[in-house]
Amino acid sequence: MSDFSSGLWHWYITIPTLLGIAGCAWLLWTMGKHRASDPIKSIGGGESVESTGHVWDEDLRELNNPLPRWWVGLFVISIVFGLGYLAIFPGLGSYEGNAGWTSTGAHQAEVAEAVQQLAPLYARFEQAEIPALQADPKAMGIAERLFLNNCAQCHGSDGRGSKGFPNLADTDWLYGGTPEAVIASITQGRGGMMPPMAAAVGSADDVANVVQYVLSLSGKATDPASASLGAGKFAVCAGCHGADGHGNQAIGAPNLSDRTWLYGGSVDAIRHTIEQGRHGVMPAHESKFSSSQIRLLSAYVLGMGQSQ
Ligand code: HEC
Ligand code: HEC
């Protein structure tokens, strides 16, 4: 199948291809017209032979004889094969071929076949409880490969995450660490939304004070006086993070009173969060995985946290 941006490309491919084939056929036809001379006789000098005029080593002459018949036959077969192929399969610009073959269709057929072959393998994971899956080394082997191929680029091959990508190998959860919550995170994806809050907090000093207050929640404030001034301003944050800063898993607002940070626990990182807001996106995997694959992945993810 072709996705040309302009119809010009269709002709740019079709015309030279067909002209090329026609040119080959014409060459074969005209060259095949004259008969081959007898090389033995011509060496003896009994008959005049058409020569290309090229001579090497004094008497080695290049004769202009037509191609052997079997060779011509091969050319004719190639031309017929080429034309037949171009009629059946897509190859001439945007002409789709009359067999209805497409590379997308071929890929989909292969995927469907693989899914069908794997179905019995996954079927036994469909109804299994999460602890039973975690205890099954074969199931966890499959889950680990799924994780490494599909999740590790964001969450790390050990699941420990990085700035903006949550650590899945601890017991701290943005959206909850129950099987239902983890399955929902993977299936539907997540998008934590913290709007820019500087204007709601007030002046730059107010923001600095709130930063100190946030640090004080996990016992890390460097300026306690500033932190106590910030406490009053935290009211605008409490709607999402809770009055005590313990967070809210329903909207993925992180717990600010622990020592786990999604975006870093430095003064600069926290100020940046308040001034610019944050919006981490976990893509939905609904269309990519079957429900048993998502169960396997959830069991694997939950297992990483339990082994801490
Ligand atoms: C493109 C990057 C990306 C990929 C790929 C990705 N994730 Fe995520 N994931 C995130 C981000 C970012 C978040 C946090 C979302 C937020 O801040 O609200 C997240 C959140 C999660 C959570 C919720 C964590 C919590 O603390 O509640 C789970 C569980 C999770 N991912 C599992 C997976 C699994 C399993 C896969 C592979 C199938 C995966 N992720 C693939 C970026 C990704
Ligand atoms: C509308 C709800 C909402 C409000 C209001 C809000 N936050 Fe947030 N906050 C969130 C969400 C959701 C996240 C996680 C963003 C993500 O997943 O990318 C977050 C993330 C953070 C983080 C990063 C935590 C980490 O682990 O790195 C800090 C710090 C923070 N908020 C502080 C504040 C402060 C201070 C205020 C008040 C000035 C505030 N937030 C107001 C929803 C909110």
Short mmCIF file of N, CA, C and O in Angstrom, two decimals, residues 147 152 154-169:
data_model
loop_
_atom_site.label_atom_id
_atom_site.label_comp_id
_atom_site.label_asym_id
_atom_site.label_seq_id
_atom_site.Cartn_x
_atom_site.Cartn_y
_atom_site.Cartn_z
N PHE A 147 7.26 -6.75 30.68
CA PHE A 147 7.65 -5.52 31.36
C PHE A 147 8.88 -4.90 30.69
O PHE A 147 8.91 -3.70 30.40
N ALA A 152 9.86 -0.83 30.62
CA ALA A 152 11.18 -0.48 31.15
C ALA A 152 11.70 0.84 30.61
O ALA A 152 12.43 1.55 31.30
N CYS A 154 10.32 3.57 30.38
CA CYS A 154 9.91 4.67 31.26
C CYS A 154 10.20 4.37 32.72
O CYS A 154 10.66 5.22 33.46
N HIS A 155 9.91 3.16 33.16
CA HIS A 155 10.02 2.85 34.59
C HIS A 155 11.36 2.22 34.97
O HIS A 155 11.58 1.92 36.13
N GLY A 156 12.24 1.99 33.99
CA GLY A 156 13.53 1.37 34.29
C GLY A 156 13.40 -0.14 34.29
O GLY A 156 12.34 -0.68 34.61
N SER A 157 14.50 -0.83 33.91
CA SER A 157 14.41 -2.29 33.81
C SER A 157 14.21 -2.92 35.18
O SER A 157 13.68 -4.02 35.30
N ASP A 158 14.60 -2.21 36.25
CA ASP A 158 14.36 -2.73 37.60
C ASP A 158 13.07 -2.14 38.18
O ASP A 158 12.76 -2.37 39.35
N GLY A 159 12.34 -1.35 37.39
CA GLY A 159 11.07 -0.77 37.85
C GLY A 159 11.24 0.38 38.83
O GLY A 159 10.26 0.87 39.39
N ARG A 160 12.47 0.85 39.02
CA ARG A 160 12.68 1.86 40.04
C ARG A 160 12.42 3.28 39.54
O ARG A 160 12.56 4.24 40.31
N GLY A 161 12.09 3.42 38.25
CA GLY A 161 11.69 4.72 37.73
C GLY A 161 12.81 5.74 37.68
O GLY A 161 13.99 5.41 37.85
N SER A 162 12.42 6.98 37.39
CA SER A 162 13.38 8.09 37.39
C SER A 162 12.53 9.35 37.53
O SER A 162 11.31 9.26 37.69
N LYS A 163 13.13 10.51 37.40
CA LYS A 163 12.39 11.74 37.64
C LYS A 163 11.15 11.82 36.74
O LYS A 163 11.27 11.74 35.52
N GLY A 164 9.99 11.92 37.36
CA GLY A 164 8.74 12.01 36.61
C GLY A 164 8.12 10.65 36.29
O GLY A 164 6.97 10.58 35.87
N PHE A 165 8.90 9.58 36.45
CA PHE A 165 8.40 8.23 36.17
C PHE A 165 8.44 7.44 37.47
O PHE A 165 9.52 7.13 37.98
N PRO A 166 7.27 7.13 38.04
CA PRO A 166 7.27 6.59 39.40
C PRO A 166 8.00 5.27 39.55
O PRO A 166 8.04 4.45 38.63
N ASN A 167 8.59 5.13 40.74
CA ASN A 167 9.21 3.88 41.15
C ASN A 167 8.09 2.86 41.41
O ASN A 167 7.21 3.11 42.22
N LEU A 168 8.12 1.75 40.69
CA LEU A 168 7.08 0.73 40.89
C LEU A 168 7.57 -0.36 41.84
O LEU A 168 6.82 -1.25 42.22
N ALA A 169 8.85 -0.28 42.21
CA ALA A 169 9.44 -1.34 43.03
C ALA A 169 9.46 -0.95 44.51
O ALA A 169 10.23 -1.51 45.27
#
